């Protein structure tokens, strides 16, 4: 009952005509039907699926999910045979048991089988946080249902001809689809799932389903944004007006706006809001430190975008970068409007300073693009990296086959000064073979379909298509399912490279290499013997490959059909079989493309990096990395990818759960511990020294003649006892094993593990590229050599680096990858993270289709429900005592004794800092509690948790009071001492409860705030600063105007003084305060006399007047006391 009163959203258990709404486990329904059937001695008949009410446009398969919506009857318990049963009615229209009344044995009902449902009453006025009636129309404007009461009573909202919604009382007409009736009726689930009265998996999935049905793809879950992939174009959601609303809200919250802009209402969840929050947090920290980061304080932020393949991570990353670039341009325009130093042309300076050393060819730095901003260059890096690093997979048409961490660098004024991109684990095996239903990298298909006639002649393509090349045709897939045309993408790629700063020669050099790999993949061999072969020179692709690679056919034959050995200081060429030559060809293709990709990333970083390190004050990092993968056949790449996701999940757990709860316990904050999933044992299974799978793999690579079978046997021996590792007899016979990841079990095939882990750069491949007549190919050879040499220097784990005879270097991929991940984790831990969980509503990549089973599985994998539980009772914002006081001290009540306390001499002791915060919080709490309507999700949202904590405190206080009463203070003053102790204890208890209601708790060294309290506090601070600045400016303007006025009056009097009569002169002088104790007769006598002289001090002009107006005032009028006869 208390929860029902407190919750402003009126989310209560509503009893309809059939009873209390609940969620019932599907297994319980089936078991109940079976038991009742046994009691009645007859077979249960299941009626066919019937759908009641309006049909939805979303296909739902609830039968595979595990939960159905229903209602429990309030009728008395019945008896069927020996079973006591409770009547329930299935209201879920998407269930096979829809519209059925079932009898559930009462002994089977518990908190795991039956869960309370959440309800939203339609006559509730939407609060600014829940936004039940808020969305965007086709023009990007906010739609808000302002009068749901009137709408409910008079039924003013009417649907007209399938196109528009009308409301007579509001004179409002909105274009909408029938599915938007749910939203416009004001009953859409809340924007933030921490508002749910009953928090459990069915409630979360149901809310996401309802929001998805009205195209509300973003939902907040405390500090995490859930983004559902709509699998369709949503231009309105990312239009300029929508973007403007979010940056204006951010400026209002930071006090940089007068609050009069449009869109004053709170806005729905959006990826823009996450990007804006990261930017404002960065600027707030810079502002607190006056533009300089002090030791122990960092303004760096990170936005971690995670999710399965196909969930929309890459698109989300591009949207974030676009918003941050827009904020930077806005900051630049504001600075230029204030006549500050204009922004530099970073693009041109980067090109002018670009130089290439070593054996790299000298490129022309003149490009077609001159006026390029750094914001444009950063955004244009996306199409380039997507073409060379993305491919179509079974789950995603634009899947990133590499990971990247984009560091967007900002100056202390919030202007984007540069960026850098770190890449992780390019999937090179895709160059040789693709699984059914997948493609190679986009660039191959884009060149084949988008190049013009002249370019096709240069590339030796003429009439060739993707079906004519081995590396683009072995899967039989040539197009994309997301309606993106490869020829249009190729034009966008060339435009992006031009804007980025690539010259025409650089672009064609890059495309030449891509086409050379296409032709090289079609090279065939002529068998001479079982151990010897040569190139089949009649193959027309040999000529094309040699021309584009700049080598002779003999050099190519020597690189592919021979192996170089050093024996006794002499070089010996060993012949290779046809199969071995094919392996050598694959190695050259992978090594060359890897070097090309490294070159492109390095060039992009050269173009977008910050020229002046002093301008790089802080950064916002955006992580876009491969999602968890589980295919029918999983190999070494999937193990590395899933290990990455395990590492990121561990970081997520550390930030959301571990560190959070340990911090509360350390600071003495009232808190209820929440269990959470921990995947540390999985990380130990994969990477632990000596016993981890990666360590076993590195050890096998060091043996003389290792095989995949020997690696599998060693893994079974060392890992068989681990509870997360399984390998039955059937799996061991095939050389497979399974790991139970946080996202579920995955089976891995150990074939090719050793070969892929070595990642060898064949000496033959290096010599071939180095002998090329094309300087660019020579440079690529040096790029690959230097890249692996740098990996050599870093990768010394378990001795995984080793030099060999037939290869230039041997580098352990898993060792290199672990080193990269450790650096990535270290960088993320040094920032303030923001999380976006991208979810895929169905596996078919189709719009308007929501599969609860798919969503529930992803929620379980990401620990979303547990994170919501933490957020509901958590304090995500915290400040050290001294920092809190320094930031919010202007909000203190300066009329009470606290004002004098604040002005005392500084004392840096912890006790002094805590006392200062307590005085300040006393003043702030009243401001937070003063306006109930401003409490977005405070006491209403957390009333249940607050009530629980307050109950625990009340019990603790009672025990302490009993302890006080039992003490013997002596006969004298015993009653008084007891009374004083109990009174002080109760006051302290009441004050802590008041703090908790206001969303604030004071720890031992920090002040903790709930998110709504922090937002409100920042709003009050911004309003206070704006009001104070307005007051100061008004006084300064008044002073300057008065100075100008006085100057004008003085000049007028001085110029026209002789024209005034003696009587007028006297009145002016008296009125202006120039004469004291001098009568008019004395003044007239003084002025008529020629025998007076001035014997006073030197005349001094008022310093402020001299500063602003350099005014000169006549001496006789200013110094009147020193006249004497």
mmCIF file of C-alpha atoms in Angstrom, residues 125 200 268 519 633 652 857 990:
data_model
loop_
_atom_site.group_PDB
_atom_site.id
_atom_site.type_symbol
_atom_site.label_atom_id
_atom_site.label_comp_id
_atom_site.label_asym_id
_atom_site.label_seq_id
_atom_site.Cartn_x
_atom_site.Cartn_y
_atom_site.Cartn_z
ATOM 1 C CA UNK A 125 -0.263 12.478 -16.155
ATOM 2 C CA UNK A 200 12.014 -9.605 -13.272
ATOM 3 C CA UNK A 268 12.949 10.002 -24.500
ATOM 4 C CA UNK A 519 43.794 -12.205 -59.513
ATOM 5 C CA UNK A 633 31.478 -24.560 -36.527
ATOM 6 C CA UNK A 652 31.197 -4.505 -16.862
ATOM 7 C CA UNK A 857 18.680 -14.758 -23.946
ATOM 8 C CA UNK A 990 15.643 11.322 11.211
#
